[in-house]
Structure formats: C-alpha cells, structure tokens
Short mmCIF file of N, CA and C in Angstrom, two decimals:
data_model
loop_
_atom_site.label_atom_id
_atom_site.label_comp_id
_atom_site.label_asym_id
_atom_site.label_seq_id
_atom_site.Cartn_x
_atom_site.Cartn_y
_atom_site.Cartn_z
N MET A 1 -23.66 -3.00 -37.86
CA MET A 1 -22.86 -2.67 -36.70
C MET A 1 -23.70 -2.98 -34.84
N SER A 2 -23.07 -2.96 -33.62
CA SER A 2 -23.44 -3.01 -32.87
C SER A 2 -24.44 -1.99 -32.41
N GLU A 3 -25.63 -1.73 -31.15
CA GLU A 3 -25.32 -1.20 -30.80
C GLU A 3 -24.83 0.45 -30.23
N GLU A 4 -23.20 -0.37 -29.71
CA GLU A 4 -22.09 0.99 -29.40
C GLU A 4 -21.35 0.74 -30.29
N GLY A 5 -21.45 0.54 -31.68
CA GLY A 5 -21.12 0.66 -32.66
C GLY A 5 -19.16 0.66 -32.58
N ASP A 6 -18.43 1.31 -32.97
CA ASP A 6 -17.37 -0.51 -33.83
C ASP A 6 -16.74 -0.62 -32.22
N GLN A 7 -15.89 -0.90 -31.89
CA GLN A 7 -15.57 -1.06 -30.50
C GLN A 7 -13.63 -1.88 -30.72
N VAL A 8 -13.75 -1.24 -29.61
CA VAL A 8 -12.42 -1.51 -28.99
C VAL A 8 -12.04 -1.96 -27.43
N VAL A 9 -12.08 -2.79 -27.42
CA VAL A 9 -10.75 -3.32 -26.21
C VAL A 9 -9.52 -4.09 -26.14
N ASN A 10 -8.83 -2.89 -24.73
CA ASN A 10 -7.59 -2.67 -25.04
C ASN A 10 -7.13 -3.51 -23.41
N HIS A 11 -6.96 -5.16 -22.99
CA HIS A 11 -6.29 -5.42 -21.67
C HIS A 11 -5.18 -5.61 -21.45
N LEU A 12 -4.74 -4.55 -20.48
CA LEU A 12 -2.73 -4.55 -20.88
C LEU A 12 -1.64 -4.98 -19.55
N SER A 13 -2.78 -5.82 -18.59
CA SER A 13 -1.62 -7.32 -18.74
C SER A 13 -0.80 -7.48 -19.65
N LYS A 14 -2.15 -7.94 -21.04
CA LYS A 14 -2.15 -9.50 -21.41
C LYS A 14 -2.22 -8.55 -23.11
N LYS A 15 -1.52 -7.48 -22.95
CA LYS A 15 -1.06 -6.03 -24.24
C LYS A 15 -2.33 -6.89 -25.64
N THR A 16 -3.13 -7.08 -24.78
CA THR A 16 -4.11 -7.28 -26.99
C THR A 16 -5.07 -6.24 -26.44
N MET A 17 -5.07 -6.66 -27.34
CA MET A 17 -6.93 -5.06 -28.31
C MET A 17 -7.42 -6.26 -28.89
N TRP A 18 -8.47 -5.95 -28.83
CA TRP A 18 -9.57 -6.42 -29.58
C TRP A 18 -10.56 -5.80 -30.60
N SER A 19 -10.98 -6.06 -31.42
CA SER A 19 -12.03 -4.42 -32.00
C SER A 19 -13.10 -5.08 -32.61
N ASN A 20 -13.80 -4.41 -33.51
CA ASN A 20 -14.82 -4.95 -34.56
C ASN A 20 -14.83 -3.32 -35.37
N LEU A 21 -15.67 -3.58 -36.97
CA LEU A 21 -15.92 -2.38 -36.90
C LEU A 21 -16.35 -2.96 -38.30
N LEU A 22 -17.61 -2.64 -38.82
CA LEU A 22 -17.66 -3.24 -39.43
C LEU A 22 -17.75 -2.26 -41.26
N TYR A 23 -17.35 -3.35 -42.29
CA TYR A 23 -16.72 -2.42 -43.80
C TYR A 23 -17.86 -3.52 -43.68
N LYS A 24 -19.53 -3.30 -44.70
CA LYS A 24 -19.98 -4.42 -45.34
C LYS A 24 -20.57 -5.34 -44.53
N LYS A 25 -19.54 -6.27 -43.47
CA LYS A 25 -19.90 -6.78 -42.71
C LYS A 25 -19.48 -6.94 -41.33
N GLN A 26 -19.62 -6.98 -39.81
CA GLN A 26 -18.85 -7.50 -39.04
C GLN A 26 -17.33 -7.75 -39.18
N VAL A 27 -16.51 -7.09 -38.88
CA VAL A 27 -14.75 -8.01 -39.22
C VAL A 27 -14.10 -7.27 -37.31
N TYR A 28 -13.44 -8.31 -36.99
CA TYR A 28 -12.93 -8.95 -35.39
C TYR A 28 -11.65 -8.87 -35.80
N VAL A 29 -11.13 -7.95 -35.44
CA VAL A 29 -9.46 -8.00 -35.36
C VAL A 29 -8.76 -8.09 -33.25
N LYS A 30 -7.63 -8.50 -33.98
CA LYS A 30 -7.42 -9.09 -32.45
C LYS A 30 -5.49 -9.14 -32.71
N GLU A 31 -5.32 -8.11 -31.78
CA GLU A 31 -3.88 -7.97 -31.75
C GLU A 31 -2.89 -7.55 -30.70
N THR A 32 -1.58 -8.06 -30.89
CA THR A 32 -0.72 -6.92 -29.86
C THR A 32 -1.15 -5.62 -29.59
N THR A 33 -1.80 -5.21 -28.65
CA THR A 33 -1.44 -3.71 -28.20
C THR A 33 -0.08 -2.88 -29.08
N PRO A 34 -0.65 -2.83 -29.99
CA PRO A 34 0.38 -1.33 -30.83
C PRO A 34 1.34 -0.36 -29.40
N THR A 35 2.21 -0.25 -29.78
CA THR A 35 3.04 0.62 -28.89
C THR A 35 3.07 2.11 -30.14
N ILE A 36 2.75 3.09 -29.71
CA ILE A 36 2.40 4.20 -31.16
C ILE A 36 3.63 5.43 -29.13
N ASN A 37 4.31 6.68 -31.12
CA ASN A 37 5.62 6.80 -30.16
C ASN A 37 5.16 8.17 -30.47
N TRP A 38 4.56 8.27 -29.14
CA TRP A 38 3.63 10.06 -29.17
C TRP A 38 4.78 10.66 -28.95
N LYS A 39 5.46 12.57 -29.49
CA LYS A 39 5.76 13.16 -29.03
C LYS A 39 4.56 14.40 -28.44
N ILE A 40 5.22 15.15 -27.15
CA ILE A 40 4.54 14.82 -26.34
C ILE A 40 4.83 16.86 -25.82
N GLY A 41 4.20 17.53 -26.04
CA GLY A 41 4.47 19.21 -26.74
C GLY A 41 4.26 20.02 -25.69
N LYS A 42 4.27 21.29 -25.87
CA LYS A 42 4.50 22.23 -24.39
C LYS A 42 2.59 22.85 -24.25
N GLU A 43 2.19 22.51 -25.82
CA GLU A 43 1.43 23.55 -25.73
C GLU A 43 -0.34 23.27 -25.00
N THR A 44 -1.16 23.90 -24.57
CA THR A 44 -2.14 22.89 -23.14
C THR A 44 -3.20 24.10 -23.99
N LYS A 45 -4.36 22.96 -23.48
CA LYS A 45 -5.87 23.60 -23.80
C LYS A 45 -6.58 23.28 -22.85
N LYS A 46 -7.81 24.00 -22.02
CA LYS A 46 -8.58 23.11 -21.45
C LYS A 46 -9.80 22.48 -22.22
N ILE A 47 -10.37 21.56 -21.95
CA ILE A 47 -10.78 20.79 -22.52
C ILE A 47 -11.64 20.97 -20.97
N GLY A 48 -14.08 20.73 -21.61
CA GLY A 48 -13.94 20.73 -19.70
C GLY A 48 -13.05 21.80 -18.60
N LYS A 49 -13.46 21.14 -17.40
CA LYS A 49 -12.65 21.46 -16.16
C LYS A 49 -11.30 20.63 -16.59
N PHE A 50 -11.12 20.04 -17.82
CA PHE A 50 -9.26 19.22 -17.11
C PHE A 50 -8.23 20.58 -18.27
N THR A 51 -7.75 20.94 -17.27
CA THR A 51 -5.77 21.36 -18.47
C THR A 51 -5.47 19.77 -19.24
N CYS A 52 -5.58 20.07 -21.02
CA CYS A 52 -4.40 19.50 -21.12
C CYS A 52 -3.23 19.48 -22.25
N LYS A 53 -2.50 18.26 -22.59
CA LYS A 53 -1.66 18.85 -23.29
C LYS A 53 -1.78 17.80 -24.22
N ILE A 54 -1.08 18.63 -24.96
CA ILE A 54 -0.99 18.30 -27.10
C ILE A 54 0.26 17.28 -27.18
N ALA A 55 0.14 15.99 -27.41
CA ALA A 55 0.94 14.89 -27.45
C ALA A 55 0.26 14.46 -29.89
N THR A 56 1.88 14.20 -30.60
CA THR A 56 1.91 14.30 -32.13
C THR A 56 2.04 12.64 -31.97
N ALA A 57 1.80 12.32 -33.25
CA ALA A 57 2.49 10.71 -34.42
C ALA A 57 1.34 10.15 -35.02
N ASN A 58 2.96 9.49 -35.55
CA ASN A 58 1.84 8.69 -37.11
C ASN A 58 1.90 6.93 -36.28
N PHE A 59 0.18 7.00 -36.78
CA PHE A 59 -0.02 5.34 -36.26
C PHE A 59 -0.86 6.00 -37.76
N ARG A 60 -0.50 4.10 -37.93
CA ARG A 60 -1.40 3.62 -38.63
C ARG A 60 -1.60 4.88 -39.91
N GLY A 61 -0.45 4.56 -40.47
CA GLY A 61 -0.80 6.07 -41.60
C GLY A 61 -1.88 7.06 -42.12
N ARG A 62 -1.49 7.93 -40.64
CA ARG A 62 -2.65 9.00 -40.60
C ARG A 62 -1.58 9.88 -39.62
N ASN A 63 -1.38 11.14 -39.37
CA ASN A 63 -0.74 12.04 -38.36
C ASN A 63 -1.30 11.81 -37.67
N TYR A 64 -1.43 12.22 -35.93
CA TYR A 64 -2.96 12.05 -35.10
C TYR A 64 -2.29 13.28 -34.03
N THR A 65 -3.67 14.29 -33.99
CA THR A 65 -2.82 15.23 -32.33
C THR A 65 -4.13 14.19 -31.49
N ALA A 66 -3.64 13.89 -30.24
CA ALA A 66 -4.28 14.26 -29.00
C ALA A 66 -4.58 15.53 -28.46
N TRP A 67 -4.91 14.98 -27.62
CA TRP A 67 -5.79 16.15 -25.94
C TRP A 67 -5.80 15.17 -24.48
N PHE A 68 -5.01 15.54 -24.25
CA PHE A 68 -4.79 14.69 -22.81
C PHE A 68 -4.92 15.26 -21.40
N THR A 69 -5.34 15.06 -20.28
CA THR A 69 -5.20 15.29 -19.16
C THR A 69 -4.23 14.44 -18.53
N PRO A 70 -3.71 14.98 -17.95
CA PRO A 70 -2.76 14.19 -16.73
C PRO A 70 -2.87 14.18 -15.48
N GLU A 71 -4.72 14.89 -15.66
CA GLU A 71 -5.32 14.88 -13.95
C GLU A 71 -6.38 13.15 -13.73
N ILE A 72 -6.21 12.30 -14.98
CA ILE A 72 -7.07 11.79 -15.04
C ILE A 72 -5.54 10.70 -15.30
N PRO A 73 -5.03 10.28 -14.65
CA PRO A 73 -3.80 8.98 -14.60
C PRO A 73 -4.44 7.53 -15.77
N LEU A 74 -4.98 8.08 -16.46
CA LEU A 74 -4.91 6.52 -17.56
C LEU A 74 -4.49 6.51 -18.46
N PRO A 75 -3.75 5.51 -19.09
CA PRO A 75 -3.05 5.26 -20.33
C PRO A 75 -4.50 4.65 -22.00
N TYR A 76 -5.36 5.90 -21.53
CA TYR A 76 -6.44 5.40 -22.84
C TYR A 76 -6.81 6.54 -23.64
N GLY A 77 -7.47 6.45 -24.61
CA GLY A 77 -8.18 7.45 -26.05
C GLY A 77 -8.44 6.72 -26.20
N PRO A 78 -9.33 7.26 -27.36
CA PRO A 78 -10.81 6.66 -27.97
C PRO A 78 -10.36 5.62 -28.81
N TRP A 79 -10.55 4.46 -29.18
CA TRP A 79 -10.32 4.23 -30.52
C TRP A 79 -9.00 3.01 -30.46
N LYS A 80 -8.03 2.80 -30.72
CA LYS A 80 -7.11 2.49 -30.84
C LYS A 80 -5.83 3.31 -30.46
N LEU A 81 -6.17 5.10 -30.20
CA LEU A 81 -5.09 5.56 -29.03
C LEU A 81 -4.65 5.42 -28.27
N GLN A 82 -4.17 5.23 -27.45
CA GLN A 82 -3.58 5.19 -26.14
C GLN A 82 -2.29 5.56 -26.19
N GLY A 83 -1.77 5.12 -24.31
CA GLY A 83 -0.14 5.02 -24.22
C GLY A 83 0.12 6.21 -23.36
N LEU A 84 -0.16 7.08 -23.42
CA LEU A 84 -0.15 8.85 -23.07
C LEU A 84 -0.12 8.45 -21.45
N PRO A 85 0.51 9.87 -21.11
CA PRO A 85 0.55 9.19 -19.08
C PRO A 85 -0.93 10.08 -19.07
N GLY A 86 -2.25 10.22 -19.06
CA GLY A 86 -3.75 10.66 -19.52
C GLY A 86 -3.90 10.10 -20.73
N LEU A 87 -5.66 10.73 -19.33
CA LEU A 87 -6.37 10.36 -20.99
C LEU A 87 -6.66 11.51 -21.97
N ILE A 88 -6.53 10.07 -23.37
CA ILE A 88 -6.94 11.37 -24.30
C ILE A 88 -8.77 11.82 -24.04
N LEU A 89 -8.94 13.02 -24.41
CA LEU A 89 -10.01 13.89 -23.76
C LEU A 89 -10.60 13.99 -25.43
N GLU A 90 -9.69 14.62 -26.57
CA GLU A 90 -9.51 15.05 -28.24
C GLU A 90 -8.47 14.45 -28.71
N ALA A 91 -8.97 13.79 -30.24
CA ALA A 91 -8.45 13.07 -30.90
C ALA A 91 -8.48 13.45 -32.08
N TYR A 92 -7.68 13.54 -33.28
CA TYR A 92 -8.11 14.57 -34.99
C TYR A 92 -6.43 14.03 -35.97
N ASP A 93 -6.53 13.06 -37.37
CA ASP A 93 -5.74 13.20 -38.12
C ASP A 93 -5.60 14.81 -38.38
N THR A 94 -4.44 14.83 -39.66
CA THR A 94 -3.74 16.28 -40.28
C THR A 94 -5.33 16.55 -40.57
N GLY A 95 -5.95 15.97 -41.06
CA GLY A 95 -7.36 16.66 -42.57
C GLY A 95 -9.25 16.49 -41.72
N LYS A 96 -8.78 16.17 -39.88
CA LYS A 96 -9.61 15.75 -39.27
C LYS A 96 -11.10 15.07 -40.46
N PHE A 97 -9.77 14.25 -40.16
CA PHE A 97 -11.34 12.95 -41.30
C PHE A 97 -11.45 11.92 -40.14
N VAL A 98 -10.42 12.19 -39.50
CA VAL A 98 -11.49 11.04 -38.46
C VAL A 98 -10.73 11.98 -36.53
N TYR A 99 -11.97 12.41 -36.61
CA TYR A 99 -12.25 13.23 -35.70
C TYR A 99 -12.59 12.41 -33.41
N TRP A 100 -12.54 12.44 -32.69
CA TRP A 100 -12.97 12.01 -31.80
C TRP A 100 -12.85 13.19 -30.62
N ASN A 101 -14.25 13.41 -29.99
CA ASN A 101 -13.50 14.51 -29.27
C ASN A 101 -14.78 13.70 -27.32
N ALA A 102 -14.36 13.94 -26.37
CA ALA A 102 -15.37 13.53 -24.85
C ALA A 102 -16.25 14.61 -24.89
N LYS A 103 -17.59 13.86 -24.72
CA LYS A 103 -19.04 14.83 -24.18
C LYS A 103 -19.09 14.99 -22.91
N SER A 104 -18.85 14.63 -22.28
CA SER A 104 -18.79 14.72 -20.93
C SER A 104 -18.52 13.50 -20.17
N ILE A 105 -17.46 13.66 -18.93
CA ILE A 105 -16.25 13.08 -17.84
C ILE A 105 -17.07 12.72 -17.14
N GLU A 106 -17.22 12.30 -16.12
CA GLU A 106 -16.84 12.53 -14.80
C GLU A 106 -16.20 11.87 -13.99
N TYR A 107 -15.60 12.65 -13.27
CA TYR A 107 -13.27 11.83 -12.97
C TYR A 107 -13.89 12.40 -11.44
N PRO A 108 -13.61 11.72 -10.06
CA PRO A 108 -14.37 10.35 -10.40
C PRO A 108 -15.10 9.82 -10.15
N SER A 109 -15.47 8.27 -10.98
CA SER A 109 -16.60 8.51 -10.62
C SER A 109 -17.66 7.62 -9.78
N ASN A 110 -18.90 8.16 -9.71
CA ASN A 110 -19.88 7.92 -8.57
C ASN A 110 -20.23 6.42 -9.02
N THR A 111 -20.12 6.02 -10.37
CA THR A 111 -21.06 4.58 -10.71
C THR A 111 -19.68 3.57 -10.63
N LYS A 112 -20.02 3.01 -10.63
CA LYS A 112 -19.05 1.34 -11.31
C LYS A 112 -19.61 0.96 -12.51
N GLU A 113 -18.26 0.42 -13.17
CA GLU A 113 -18.91 -0.36 -14.91
C GLU A 113 -18.04 -0.96 -14.81
N GLU A 114 -19.15 -2.29 -15.46
CA GLU A 114 -18.06 -3.40 -16.08
C GLU A 114 -17.53 -2.85 -17.05
N THR A 115 -16.45 -3.72 -17.11
CA THR A 115 -15.84 -3.88 -19.15
C THR A 115 -16.31 -4.60 -19.21
N LYS A 116 -16.91 -4.15 -21.29
CA LYS A 116 -17.68 -4.90 -21.45
C LYS A 116 -16.47 -5.15 -22.72
N TYR A 117 -16.56 -6.75 -23.27
CA TYR A 117 -15.44 -7.35 -24.14
C TYR A 117 -16.96 -7.91 -25.29
N LEU A 118 -15.98 -8.00 -26.22
CA LEU A 118 -16.84 -8.14 -27.62
C LEU A 118 -17.31 -9.81 -27.79
N ASP A 119 -18.69 -9.36 -27.72
CA ASP A 119 -19.98 -10.24 -28.45
C ASP A 119 -19.02 -10.85 -30.04
N ILE A 120 -19.00 -11.36 -30.01
CA ILE A 120 -18.61 -12.20 -30.95
C ILE A 120 -19.55 -13.39 -32.02
N PRO A 121 -20.23 -13.32 -32.62
CA PRO A 121 -21.22 -14.11 -32.78
C PRO A 121 -19.94 -15.66 -33.22
N ILE A 122 -20.78 -17.05 -32.51
CA ILE A 122 -19.53 -18.59 -33.32
C ILE A 122 -19.37 -18.54 -34.15
N LYS A 123 -19.33 -18.07 -35.65
CA LYS A 123 -19.21 -18.73 -36.88
C LYS A 123 -18.73 -17.63 -36.74
N GLU A 124 -17.73 -16.59 -36.05
CA GLU A 124 -17.03 -15.71 -37.00
C GLU A 124 -15.46 -15.75 -36.17
N LYS A 125 -14.69 -15.33 -36.83
CA LYS A 125 -13.43 -14.99 -36.23
C LYS A 125 -12.76 -14.24 -36.05
N PHE A 126 -11.83 -14.33 -35.35
CA PHE A 126 -10.45 -12.95 -34.57
C PHE A 126 -10.01 -12.89 -36.44
N LEU A 127 -9.73 -11.74 -37.03
CA LEU A 127 -8.83 -11.99 -37.64
C LEU A 127 -6.98 -11.20 -37.26
N THR A 128 -6.25 -11.31 -37.13
CA THR A 128 -4.56 -10.88 -36.86
C THR A 128 -4.81 -9.76 -37.75
N TYR A 129 -4.10 -9.08 -37.14
CA TYR A 129 -3.44 -7.54 -37.51
C TYR A 129 -2.86 -8.01 -38.84
N THR A 130 -2.43 -8.92 -39.24
CA THR A 130 -1.40 -9.41 -40.94
C THR A 130 -3.24 -9.13 -41.51
N GLU A 131 -3.59 -10.44 -41.30
CA GLU A 131 -5.07 -10.81 -42.06
C GLU A 131 -6.43 -9.84 -42.00
N PHE A 132 -6.24 -8.12 -41.03
CA PHE A 132 -6.47 -7.62 -41.35
C PHE A 132 -6.28 -6.85 -42.69
N LYS A 133 -5.15 -6.10 -42.71
CA LYS A 133 -4.48 -5.71 -43.54
C LYS A 133 -4.95 -6.08 -44.54
N LYS A 134 -4.23 -7.95 -45.23
CA LYS A 134 -4.78 -8.26 -46.54
C LYS A 134 -6.18 -7.87 -47.00
N PHE A 135 -7.10 -7.23 -45.80
CA PHE A 135 -8.27 -7.96 -46.24
C PHE A 135 -8.72 -6.43 -46.49
N GLN A 136 -7.69 -5.50 -45.92
CA GLN A 136 -8.35 -4.51 -46.85
C GLN A 136 -8.02 -3.96 -47.76
N LYS A 137 -6.82 -4.44 -48.17
CA LYS A 137 -5.74 -5.20 -49.44
C LYS A 137 -7.32 -5.25 -50.61
N ASP A 138 -7.27 -6.39 -50.48
CA ASP A 138 -8.81 -7.10 -50.92
C ASP A 138 -9.55 -6.53 -51.20
N GLN A 139 -10.41 -5.35 -49.97
CA GLN A 139 -11.26 -4.62 -50.46
C GLN A 139 -11.60 -3.69 -51.73
N LEU A 140 -9.33 -3.31 -51.80
CA LEU A 140 -9.31 -1.86 -52.11
C LEU A 140 -9.32 -2.67 -54.03
N ASN A 141 -9.01 -3.81 -54.00
CA ASN A 141 -8.94 -4.52 -55.83
C ASN A 141 -9.89 -4.89 -56.21
N ARG A 142 -10.85 -5.63 -55.01
CA ARG A 142 -12.05 -5.11 -55.32
C ARG A 142 -12.91 -3.80 -55.86
N LEU A 143 -13.03 -3.08 -54.93
CA LEU A 143 -12.98 -1.52 -56.01
C LEU A 143 -12.92 -1.12 -56.76
N ILE A 144 -11.35 -1.12 -56.82
CA ILE A 144 -10.43 -1.06 -57.67
C ILE A 144 -11.44 -1.54 -59.01
N GLU A 145 -11.38 -2.01 -59.26
CA GLU A 145 -12.64 -3.09 -60.12
C GLU A 145 -13.24 -3.03 -60.91
N LYS A 146 -14.23 -2.85 -59.45
CA LYS A 146 -15.79 -2.52 -60.23
C LYS A 146 -15.53 -1.21 -61.13
N ASN A 147 -14.80 0.23 -60.28
CA ASN A 147 -14.04 0.58 -61.30
C ASN A 147 -14.22 1.22 -62.28
N ARG A 148 -13.71 -0.27 -62.88
CA ARG A 148 -12.82 -0.37 -63.85
C ARG A 148 -12.95 -0.77 -64.98
N ILE A 149 -14.59 -1.09 -63.85
CA ILE A 149 -16.03 -2.43 -64.94
C ILE A 149 -16.35 -0.71 -65.41
N ALA A 150 -16.86 0.29 -64.95
CA ALA A 150 -17.71 0.76 -64.93
C ALA A 150 -17.18 1.69 -65.64
N LYS A 151 -16.37 2.13 -65.46
CA LYS A 151 -15.91 3.36 -66.49
C LYS A 151 -16.07 2.31 -67.98
N GLN A 152 -15.36 1.04 -68.04
CA GLN A 152 -15.87 0.60 -69.34
C GLN A 152 -16.87 0.78 -70.12
N SER A 153 -17.75 0.62 -69.18
CA SER A 153 -19.40 0.57 -69.48
C SER A 153 -20.21 2.19 -69.41
N TYR A 154 -18.96 3.23 -69.15
CA TYR A 154 -19.63 4.12 -69.36
C TYR A 154 -18.54 4.95 -69.29
N PRO A 155 -17.80 5.30 -70.19
CA PRO A 155 -16.32 5.77 -70.26
C PRO A 155 -16.52 7.19 -69.88
N GLU A 156 -17.38 8.22 -70.81
CA GLU A 156 -17.91 9.47 -69.87
C GLU A 156 -17.95 10.64 -68.93
N ILE A 157 -17.84 8.90 -68.10
CA ILE A 157 -18.20 9.19 -66.21
C ILE A 157 -16.28 9.38 -65.94
N GLN A 158 -16.60 10.60 -64.91
CA GLN A 158 -15.26 10.89 -64.12
C GLN A 158 -14.79 9.91 -62.97
N LEU A 159 -14.04 8.78 -62.49
CA LEU A 159 -13.50 8.04 -61.50
C LEU A 159 -12.85 8.49 -60.63
N GLU A 160 -12.14 9.14 -59.82
CA GLU A 160 -11.57 9.08 -58.96
C GLU A 160 -10.40 8.23 -58.47
N GLY A 161 -9.15 7.83 -58.01
CA GLY A 161 -8.74 7.07 -58.08
C GLY A 161 -9.03 6.73 -56.08
N VAL A 162 -9.22 5.30 -56.11
CA VAL A 162 -9.53 4.89 -54.06
C VAL A 162 -8.38 4.76 -53.21
N LYS A 163 -8.53 5.07 -52.62
CA LYS A 163 -7.27 4.79 -51.35
C LYS A 163 -7.58 3.52 -50.54
N ILE A 164 -6.61 3.46 -49.42
CA ILE A 164 -7.57 2.71 -48.60
C ILE A 164 -7.70 3.79 -47.03
N SER A 165 -7.20 4.81 -47.33
CA SER A 165 -7.19 6.20 -45.96
C SER A 165 -8.92 6.71 -46.55
N ASP A 166 -9.34 6.13 -47.84
CA ASP A 166 -10.85 6.45 -47.76
C ASP A 166 -11.44 5.41 -47.51
N MET A 167 -11.27 4.18 -47.28
CA MET A 167 -12.43 2.84 -46.99
C MET A 167 -12.14 2.37 -45.14
N PHE A 168 -11.08 2.97 -44.51
CA PHE A 168 -10.28 2.31 -43.43
C PHE A 168 -9.84 3.52 -43.28
N VAL A 169 -10.29 3.75 -41.54
CA VAL A 169 -9.55 5.00 -40.50
C VAL A 169 -7.64 3.80 -40.68
N GLU A 170 -7.28 2.77 -39.92
CA GLU A 170 -6.40 2.45 -40.04
C GLU A 170 -5.89 2.72 -41.60
N CYS A 171 -5.05 2.62 -42.47
CA CYS A 171 -4.77 3.25 -44.13
C CYS A 171 -3.36 2.95 -44.35
N GLU A 172 -2.43 2.26 -42.59
CA GLU A 172 -0.65 2.40 -43.19
C GLU A 172 -0.37 0.97 -44.58
#
C-alpha cells in the first residue's frame, strides 16, 4: 500500500475515476465516475462548525448514510462517495463495517494543494470496473476453495461462509 493508503482520484470534467487498493498486491481501477442516487433527508447535525444534512443511498452493494455540508459546495467525499451538493464530512454503511469521518477541516483553505494523481508502476495496468468485479469473484472463489481443502483436512473446524462484502468495500 502507498503511504497515502488506498486512493481515489475523481476528475469531474473527464467523468473518470481512478483508484487503487491493496488486496495481496496493489490493484488499480479506472472507471467512469458512477452516479449515486442519493436521497437527501431533513435531518441535520453539527460536525465541527459545519451544519450537515443527511443523505442515504445504495452504492456498490452497501447502504450508505452520508452527512454533507452545503456550506462547502463541493460534490466530493471519501472513497468513491460523491455527487451531493456539499462536501461529505462523515459516511458509513449500515453496520458501520465501512466508516469515514473528517478529522479536521480548513475552509476556506489558506494553502494551495495540487491534485495528486495515482502513481502506477510501468508494468501494471488499470482494470476496468468490469475486470475488477471479475478479479473480486476470482479472489472469492480462491478463498472458498482454500476453505474447502482445509475442511477436508480438518473436518472438526467450523468455517463460516465467505462473502465479497467481507473482503472488499465494493461488493455488488
């Protein structure tokens, strides 16, 4: 994994999203920026000095709750969550298996940051999202096969079923 951890770069005008994640090795994905069908609710709460509104959506196999602030009118958020009329400061899935929150916010910012794009080794290539879904299924099938072999060798061991949602954030 890079020093920055898993990364996502969303280029609004190109409607393209690049990401990487660590799953035994770095995996790089390039896809069209997905449309998330958010439902904006009436509930509000304060995060730091910002008033945030609630929004919910099903995205890539999980039900998400996001808290966004229209006070920072940028359509960005953590990971691949985006498309709301304000910056997402907190987001999580139903069981809080996945949870993100802003640690600190400087808005407006007094510093100028350059957009950092993903550095990808020359020998690597970006997978399409369809190829990534196949990669996920292949990894799941490998794990199921390993569990089957382990169960044959050690029948007294209880192994639970494995799901993609236990292995990846994206699990549709």
